[in-house]
Coordinates of C-alpha atoms in Angstrom, one line a residue:
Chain A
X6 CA 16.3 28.3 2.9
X7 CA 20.1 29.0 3.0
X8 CA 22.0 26.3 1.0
X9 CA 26.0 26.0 0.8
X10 CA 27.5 25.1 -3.0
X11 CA 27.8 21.6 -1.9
X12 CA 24.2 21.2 -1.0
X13 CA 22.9 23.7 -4.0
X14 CA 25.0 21.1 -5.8
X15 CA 23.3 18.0 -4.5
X16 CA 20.1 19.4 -4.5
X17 CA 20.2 20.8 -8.3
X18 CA 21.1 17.2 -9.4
X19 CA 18.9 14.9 -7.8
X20 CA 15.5 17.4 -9.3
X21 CA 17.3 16.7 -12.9
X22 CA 17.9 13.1 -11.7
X23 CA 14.0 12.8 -11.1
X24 CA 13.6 14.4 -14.2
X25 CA 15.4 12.2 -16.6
X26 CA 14.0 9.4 -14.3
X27 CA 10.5 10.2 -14.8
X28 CA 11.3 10.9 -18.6
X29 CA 12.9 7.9 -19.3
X30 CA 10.8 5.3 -17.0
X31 CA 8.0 7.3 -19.1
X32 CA 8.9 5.5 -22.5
X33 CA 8.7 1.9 -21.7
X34 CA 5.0 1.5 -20.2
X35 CA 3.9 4.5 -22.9
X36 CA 5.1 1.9 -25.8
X37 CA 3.8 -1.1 -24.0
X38 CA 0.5 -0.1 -23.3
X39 CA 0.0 1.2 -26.5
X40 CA 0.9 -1.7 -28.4
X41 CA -1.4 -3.9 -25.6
X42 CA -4.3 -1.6 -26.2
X43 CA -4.0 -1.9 -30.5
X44 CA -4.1 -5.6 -30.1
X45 CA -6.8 -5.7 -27.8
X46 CA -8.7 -3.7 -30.7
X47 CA -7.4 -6.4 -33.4
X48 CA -8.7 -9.3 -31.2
X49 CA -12.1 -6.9 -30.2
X50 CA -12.6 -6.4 -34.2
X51 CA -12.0 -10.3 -34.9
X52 CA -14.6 -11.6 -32.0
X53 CA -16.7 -9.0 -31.0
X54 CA -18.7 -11.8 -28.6
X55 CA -15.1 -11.7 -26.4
X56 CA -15.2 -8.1 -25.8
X57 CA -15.5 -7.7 -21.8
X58 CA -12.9 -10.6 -21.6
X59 CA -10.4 -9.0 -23.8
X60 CA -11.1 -5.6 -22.0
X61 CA -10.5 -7.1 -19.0
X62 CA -7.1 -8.8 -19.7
X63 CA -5.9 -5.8 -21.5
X64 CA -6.7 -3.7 -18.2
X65 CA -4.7 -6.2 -15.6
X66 CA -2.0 -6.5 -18.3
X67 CA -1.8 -2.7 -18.8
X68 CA -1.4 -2.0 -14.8
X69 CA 0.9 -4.8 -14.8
X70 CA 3.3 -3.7 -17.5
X71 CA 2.6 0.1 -16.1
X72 CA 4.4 -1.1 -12.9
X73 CA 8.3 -0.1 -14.2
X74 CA 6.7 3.7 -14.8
X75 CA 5.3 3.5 -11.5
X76 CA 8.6 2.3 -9.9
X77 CA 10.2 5.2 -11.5
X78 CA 7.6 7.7 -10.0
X79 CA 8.3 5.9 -6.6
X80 CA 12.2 6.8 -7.3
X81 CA 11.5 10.4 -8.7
X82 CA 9.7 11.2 -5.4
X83 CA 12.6 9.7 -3.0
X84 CA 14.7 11.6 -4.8
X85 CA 13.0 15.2 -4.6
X86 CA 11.8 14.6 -1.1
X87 CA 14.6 13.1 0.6
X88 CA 17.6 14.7 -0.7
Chain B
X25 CA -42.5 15.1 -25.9
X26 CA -39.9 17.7 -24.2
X27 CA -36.9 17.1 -23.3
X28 CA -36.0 18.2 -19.7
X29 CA -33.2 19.4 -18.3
X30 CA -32.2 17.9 -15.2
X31 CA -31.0 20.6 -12.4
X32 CA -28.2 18.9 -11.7
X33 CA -26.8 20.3 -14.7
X34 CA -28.1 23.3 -14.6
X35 CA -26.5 23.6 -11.5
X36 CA -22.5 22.5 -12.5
X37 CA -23.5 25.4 -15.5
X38 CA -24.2 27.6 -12.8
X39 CA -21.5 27.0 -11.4
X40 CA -19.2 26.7 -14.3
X41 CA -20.5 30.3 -14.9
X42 CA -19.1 31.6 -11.8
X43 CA -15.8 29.5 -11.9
X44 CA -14.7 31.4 -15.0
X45 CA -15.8 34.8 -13.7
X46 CA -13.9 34.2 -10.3
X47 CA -10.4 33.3 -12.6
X48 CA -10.6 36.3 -14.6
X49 CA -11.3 38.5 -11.2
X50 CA -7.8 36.5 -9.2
X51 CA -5.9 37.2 -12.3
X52 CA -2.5 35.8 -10.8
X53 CA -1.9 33.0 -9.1
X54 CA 0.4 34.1 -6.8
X55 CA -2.9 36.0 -5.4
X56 CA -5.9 34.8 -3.7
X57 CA -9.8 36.3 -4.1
X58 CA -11.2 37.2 -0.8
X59 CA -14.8 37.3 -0.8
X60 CA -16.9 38.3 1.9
X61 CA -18.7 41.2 4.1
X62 CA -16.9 44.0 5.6
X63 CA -18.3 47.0 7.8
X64 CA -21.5 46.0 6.3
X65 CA -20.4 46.2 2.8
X66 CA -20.1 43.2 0.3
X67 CA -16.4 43.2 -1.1
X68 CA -14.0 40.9 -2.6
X69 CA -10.2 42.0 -2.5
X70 CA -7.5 40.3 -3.4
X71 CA -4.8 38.8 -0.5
X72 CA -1.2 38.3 -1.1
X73 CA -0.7 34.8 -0.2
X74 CA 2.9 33.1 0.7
X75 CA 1.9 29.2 -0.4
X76 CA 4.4 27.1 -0.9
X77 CA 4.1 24.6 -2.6
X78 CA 6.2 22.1 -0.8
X79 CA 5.8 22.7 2.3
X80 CA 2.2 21.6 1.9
X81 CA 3.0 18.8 -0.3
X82 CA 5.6 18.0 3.1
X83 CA 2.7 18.7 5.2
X84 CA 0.2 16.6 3.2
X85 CA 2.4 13.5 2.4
X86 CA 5.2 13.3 5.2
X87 CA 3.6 14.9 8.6
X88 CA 6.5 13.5 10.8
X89 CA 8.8 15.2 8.9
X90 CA 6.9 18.5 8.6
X91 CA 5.9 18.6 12.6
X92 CA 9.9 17.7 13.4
X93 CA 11.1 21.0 11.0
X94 CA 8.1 23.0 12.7
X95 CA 7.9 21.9 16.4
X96 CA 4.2 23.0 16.5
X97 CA 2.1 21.2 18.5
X98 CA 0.3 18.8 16.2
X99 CA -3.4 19.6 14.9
X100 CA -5.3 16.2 15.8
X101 CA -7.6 16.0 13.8
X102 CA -9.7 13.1 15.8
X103 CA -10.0 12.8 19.3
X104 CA -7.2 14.3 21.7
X105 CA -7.9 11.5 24.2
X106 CA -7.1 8.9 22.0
X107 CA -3.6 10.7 20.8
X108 CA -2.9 11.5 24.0
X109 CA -2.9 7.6 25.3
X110 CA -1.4 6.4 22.0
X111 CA 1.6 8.3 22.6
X112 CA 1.9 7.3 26.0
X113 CA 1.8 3.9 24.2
X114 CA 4.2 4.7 21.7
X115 CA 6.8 5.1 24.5
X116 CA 7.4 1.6 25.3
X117 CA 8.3 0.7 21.7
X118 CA 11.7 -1.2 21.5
X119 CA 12.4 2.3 18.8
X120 CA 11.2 5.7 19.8
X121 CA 9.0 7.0 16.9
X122 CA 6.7 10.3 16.7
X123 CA 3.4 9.3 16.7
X124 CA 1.6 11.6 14.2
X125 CA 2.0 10.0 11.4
X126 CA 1.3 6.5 12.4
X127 CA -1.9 7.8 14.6
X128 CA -3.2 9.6 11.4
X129 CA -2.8 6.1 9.1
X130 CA -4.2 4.1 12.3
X131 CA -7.6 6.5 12.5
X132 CA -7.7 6.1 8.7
X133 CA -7.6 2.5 8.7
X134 CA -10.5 2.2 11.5
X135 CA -12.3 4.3 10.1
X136 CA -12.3 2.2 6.5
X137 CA -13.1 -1.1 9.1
X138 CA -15.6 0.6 10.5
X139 CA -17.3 1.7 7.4
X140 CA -16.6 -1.7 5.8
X141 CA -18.4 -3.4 9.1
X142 CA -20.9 -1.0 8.8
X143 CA -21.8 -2.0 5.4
X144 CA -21.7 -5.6 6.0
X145 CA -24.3 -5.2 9.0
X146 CA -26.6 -2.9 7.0
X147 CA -26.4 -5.9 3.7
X148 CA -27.0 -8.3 6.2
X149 CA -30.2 -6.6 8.0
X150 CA -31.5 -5.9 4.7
X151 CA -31.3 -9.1 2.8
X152 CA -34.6 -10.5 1.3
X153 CA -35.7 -13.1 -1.4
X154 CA -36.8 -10.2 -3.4
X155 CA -32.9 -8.5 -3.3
X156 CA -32.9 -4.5 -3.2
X157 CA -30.7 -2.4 -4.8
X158 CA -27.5 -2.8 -2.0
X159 CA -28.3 -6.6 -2.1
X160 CA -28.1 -6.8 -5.9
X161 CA -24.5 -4.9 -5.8
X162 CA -23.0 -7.0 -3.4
X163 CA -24.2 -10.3 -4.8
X164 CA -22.8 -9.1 -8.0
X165 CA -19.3 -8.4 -6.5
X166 CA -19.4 -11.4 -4.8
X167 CA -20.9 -13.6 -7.7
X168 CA -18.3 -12.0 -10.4
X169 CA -15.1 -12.2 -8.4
X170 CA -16.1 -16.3 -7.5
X171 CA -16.3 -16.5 -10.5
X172 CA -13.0 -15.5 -11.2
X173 CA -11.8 -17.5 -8.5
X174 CA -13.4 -20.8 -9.4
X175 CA -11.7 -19.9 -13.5
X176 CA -8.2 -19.6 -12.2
X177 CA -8.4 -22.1 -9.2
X178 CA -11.5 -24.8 -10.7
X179 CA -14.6 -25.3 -9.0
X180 CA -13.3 -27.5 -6.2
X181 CA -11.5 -24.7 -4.6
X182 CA -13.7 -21.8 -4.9
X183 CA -13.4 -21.6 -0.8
X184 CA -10.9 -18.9 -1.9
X185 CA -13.2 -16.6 -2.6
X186 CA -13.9 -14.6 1.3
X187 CA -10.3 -14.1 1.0
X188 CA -10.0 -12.4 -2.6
X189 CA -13.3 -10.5 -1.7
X190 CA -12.3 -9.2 1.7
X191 CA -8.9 -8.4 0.1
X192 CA -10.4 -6.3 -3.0
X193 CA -13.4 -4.2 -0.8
X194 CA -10.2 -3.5 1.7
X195 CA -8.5 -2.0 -0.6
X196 CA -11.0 -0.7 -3.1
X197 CA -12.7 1.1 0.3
X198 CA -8.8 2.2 1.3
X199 CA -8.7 3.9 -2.1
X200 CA -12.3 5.4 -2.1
X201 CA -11.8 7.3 1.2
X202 CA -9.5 9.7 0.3
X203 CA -12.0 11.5 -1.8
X204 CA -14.2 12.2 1.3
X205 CA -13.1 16.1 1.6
X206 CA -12.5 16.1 5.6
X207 CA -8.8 17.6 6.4
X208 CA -7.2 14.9 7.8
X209 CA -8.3 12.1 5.4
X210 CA -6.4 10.5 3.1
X211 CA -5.8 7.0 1.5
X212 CA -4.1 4.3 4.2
X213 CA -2.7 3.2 0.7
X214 CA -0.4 6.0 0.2
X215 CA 1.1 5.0 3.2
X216 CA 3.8 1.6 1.8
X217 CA 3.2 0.2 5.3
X218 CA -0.1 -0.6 4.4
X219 CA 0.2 -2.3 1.2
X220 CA 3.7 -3.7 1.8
X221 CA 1.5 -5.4 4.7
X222 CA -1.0 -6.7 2.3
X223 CA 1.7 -8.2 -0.5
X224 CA 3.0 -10.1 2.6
X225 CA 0.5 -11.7 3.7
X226 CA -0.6 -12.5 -0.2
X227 CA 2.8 -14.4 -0.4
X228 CA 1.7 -15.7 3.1
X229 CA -1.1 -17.4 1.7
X230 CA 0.3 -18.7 -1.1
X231 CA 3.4 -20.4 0.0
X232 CA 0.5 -21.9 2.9
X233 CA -1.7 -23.0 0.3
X234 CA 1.3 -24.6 -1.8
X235 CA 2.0 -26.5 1.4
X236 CA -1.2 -27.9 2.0
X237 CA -1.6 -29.1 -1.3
X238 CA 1.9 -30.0 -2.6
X239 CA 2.9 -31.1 0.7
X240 CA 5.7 -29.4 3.5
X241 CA 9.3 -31.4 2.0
X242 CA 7.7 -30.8 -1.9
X243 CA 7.5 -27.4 -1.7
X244 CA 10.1 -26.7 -0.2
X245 CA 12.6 -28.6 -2.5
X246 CA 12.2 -25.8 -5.1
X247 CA 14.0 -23.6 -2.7
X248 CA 17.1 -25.9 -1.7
X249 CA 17.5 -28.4 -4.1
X250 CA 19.2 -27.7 -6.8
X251 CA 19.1 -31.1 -8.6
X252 CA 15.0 -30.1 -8.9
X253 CA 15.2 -27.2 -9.8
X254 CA 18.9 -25.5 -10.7
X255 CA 17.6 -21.7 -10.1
X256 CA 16.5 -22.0 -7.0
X257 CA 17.9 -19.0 -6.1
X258 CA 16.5 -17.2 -8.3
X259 CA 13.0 -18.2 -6.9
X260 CA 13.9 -17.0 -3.8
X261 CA 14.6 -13.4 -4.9
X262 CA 11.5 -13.7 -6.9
X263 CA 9.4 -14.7 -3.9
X264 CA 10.7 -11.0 -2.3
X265 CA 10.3 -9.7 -5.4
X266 CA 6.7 -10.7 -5.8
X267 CA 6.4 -8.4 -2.7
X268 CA 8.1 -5.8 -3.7
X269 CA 6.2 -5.8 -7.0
X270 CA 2.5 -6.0 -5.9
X271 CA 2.9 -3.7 -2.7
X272 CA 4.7 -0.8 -4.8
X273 CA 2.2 -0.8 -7.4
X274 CA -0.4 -0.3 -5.3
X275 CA 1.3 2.5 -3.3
X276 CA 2.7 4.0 -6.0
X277 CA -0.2 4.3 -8.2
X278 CA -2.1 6.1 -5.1
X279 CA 0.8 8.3 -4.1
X280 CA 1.3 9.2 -7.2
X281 CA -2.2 10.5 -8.2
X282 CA -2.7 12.1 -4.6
X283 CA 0.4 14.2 -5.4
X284 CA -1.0 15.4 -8.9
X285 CA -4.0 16.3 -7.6
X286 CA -2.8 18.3 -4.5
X287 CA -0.6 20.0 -7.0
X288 CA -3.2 20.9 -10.0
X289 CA -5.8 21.8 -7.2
X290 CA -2.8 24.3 -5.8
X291 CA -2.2 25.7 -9.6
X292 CA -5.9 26.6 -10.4
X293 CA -7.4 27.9 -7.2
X294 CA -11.4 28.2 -8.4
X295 CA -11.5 26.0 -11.2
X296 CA -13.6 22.8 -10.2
X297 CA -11.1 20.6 -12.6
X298 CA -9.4 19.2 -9.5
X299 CA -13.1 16.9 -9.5
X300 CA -12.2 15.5 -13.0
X301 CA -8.9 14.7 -11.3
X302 CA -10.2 12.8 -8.1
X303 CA -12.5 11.1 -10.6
X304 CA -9.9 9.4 -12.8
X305 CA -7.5 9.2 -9.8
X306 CA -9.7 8.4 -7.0
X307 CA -12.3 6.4 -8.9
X308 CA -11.1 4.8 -11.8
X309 CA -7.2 3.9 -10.9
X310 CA -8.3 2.9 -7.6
X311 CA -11.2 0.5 -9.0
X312 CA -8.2 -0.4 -11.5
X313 CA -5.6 -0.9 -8.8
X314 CA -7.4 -2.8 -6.2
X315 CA -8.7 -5.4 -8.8
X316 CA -5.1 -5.9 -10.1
X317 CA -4.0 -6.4 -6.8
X318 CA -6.7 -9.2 -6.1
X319 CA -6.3 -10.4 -9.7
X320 CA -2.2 -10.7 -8.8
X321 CA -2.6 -12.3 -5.3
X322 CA -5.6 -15.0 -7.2
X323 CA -3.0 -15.5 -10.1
X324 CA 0.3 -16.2 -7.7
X325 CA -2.5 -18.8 -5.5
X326 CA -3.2 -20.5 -9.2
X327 CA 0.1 -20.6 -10.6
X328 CA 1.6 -22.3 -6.9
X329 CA -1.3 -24.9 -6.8
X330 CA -1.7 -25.6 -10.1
X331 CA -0.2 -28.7 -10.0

């Protein structure tokens, strides 16, 4: 594969773009979802009867609030396989 | 009493056993193992192998692209009949498009009806007073996600529920079939046609539903009047983004565990790992995925009729 500078150039940035994009879109859900799963241990360890409900709501609310990292990925991918 | 050991595990040690053996033989990765009988003799040798990485990942995830850079003749994986006539079909399009690509997502997606019709025939023949095992599974699907729907919707409108249950064995069945190990295969979710599609026709249903129960000039005053409601437009790009929202997840939840595992499976080329992989991928996130979908597309139904 023969690139010119200009391409070279183009190419070499959009892999660190999807780098820093995947980092960075990373850190949002991570925090989220972490702090969704400690307080679906709280409210587990207060009413342990409620368990499959709270497990259930904490799942649809993690893949919903997992949805910005997963836009991110989307963007990471355009950018390594289109450019 | 003894404890037994079931073979199946005996087996996976087996072949755990000869996993490890067969990574410290290949050594590099850049080389492959050949096993196998020459002039009589048993051998194994190693083979120099030029993979690259992206053109198979190109190969894998965008086929038009890869059969425009190669020119080859594609591989058809089903019937040649059938590719031949489609893209004899594909001619009379108002756009010219090459064919591969949408063939291979077409064959995938009748193939996932046909399983899913095949199911449905073989609960129905089967179904008895005294339920067997199939029958009790379906009933509890069916019996869970009503449920669900008569929770979010009330009781009075659980006629919902063929729709949410079609929509999460479509998908859950889209998901599941790109575990079968058949060249070829692969989720019609990865493709954004297909869940793009899907979020549509969730927002189809929902704005339908609104009108039948809030009436045609109600509904549609929280979209032009702005005495009513002063961000109407606001709802309007959140009606497209709705769309956007529940189709990408979907797609890029699939497309992105696909990739991982082609890519994991490419780095360790004996270790059975890439199973663990298509386990949490494949099984889990797709479960997880297609039951958020069905839980969004319930949700945006509730919230719309709720009043």
């Amino acid at each position: 594969m023969n690139l010119t500078l200009a391409q070279g150039i183009v190419k070499a940035s959009a892999l660190l773009g999807a780098g820093l994009c995947m980092g960075m879109g990373a850190l949002g859900p991570g925090i989220g979802e972490g702090f969704v799963a400690g307080k679906a241990c709280e409210g587990i360890a207060r009413s342990p009867e409620n368990a499959s409900l709270i497990t259930r709501t904490m799942l649809v609310g993690q893949a919903v609030s997992e949805s910005t990292g997963i836009y991110s990925l989307v963007i990471a991918l355009l950018l390594i396989f289109s450019t | 009493m003894t404890k037994k050991r079931s073979p199946i595990l005996r087996i996976i040690l087996i072949f755990f056993i000869v996993e490890v053996v067969l990574v410290f033989l290949s050594g590099n990765f850049s080389k492959q193992l050949e096993i196998g009988f020459e002039h009589g003799k048993f051998r194994i040798r190693h083979v120099e192998t030029e993979y690259d990485l992206q053109e198979k990942i190109t190969e894998e995830f965008q086929i038009d692209e890869y059969y425009k850079q190669h020119g080859e003749t594609p591989e058809i994986y089903g019937s040649k009949k059938l590719y031949n006539s489609f893209k004899f079909l594909s001619k009379f399009g108002t756009v010219p498009f090459n064919p591969m690509g949408t063939f291979q997502l077409l064959r995938m997606l009748l193939i996932v009806d046909i399983m899913l019709l095949i199911m449905a025939l073989f609960i129905r023949k089967t179904l008895a007073r005294r339920p067997a095992k199939s029958q009790i599974i379906f009933e509890l699907i069916y019996t869970s996600l009503e449920e669900f729907v008569s929770e979010t919707l009330g009781e009075d409108k659980a006629y919902y529920t063929p729709y949410i249950v079609t929509l999460f064995l479509f998908i859950w069945v889209c998901n599941m079939v790109g575990m079968i190990p058949i060249p070829g295969f692969m989720e019609p979710t990865r493709n954004l046609n297909v869940p793009l599609g899907l979020g549509f026709m969730v927002v189809v249903v929902v704005h339908f539903s609104a009108i039948k129960f809030k009436g045609a000039w109600n509904h549609l005053q929280n979209y032009i009047n702005p005495v009513k409601n002063p961000l109407f437009l606001l709802d309007i790009v959140g009606e497209i983004s709705k769309i956007v929202s529940i189709s990408f997840r979907l797609f890029g939840n699939i497309l992105g565990g696909a990739i991982i595992i082609l890519v994991v499976s490419s780095l360790v080329s004996f270790v059975v790992f890439p199973i663990g992989l298509n386990l949490f991928f494949g099984v889990f996130v797709g479960t997880i995925q297609a039951f958020v979908f069905t839980m969004l597309a319930l949700t945006y139904i509730g919230v719309e009729i709720a009043e």
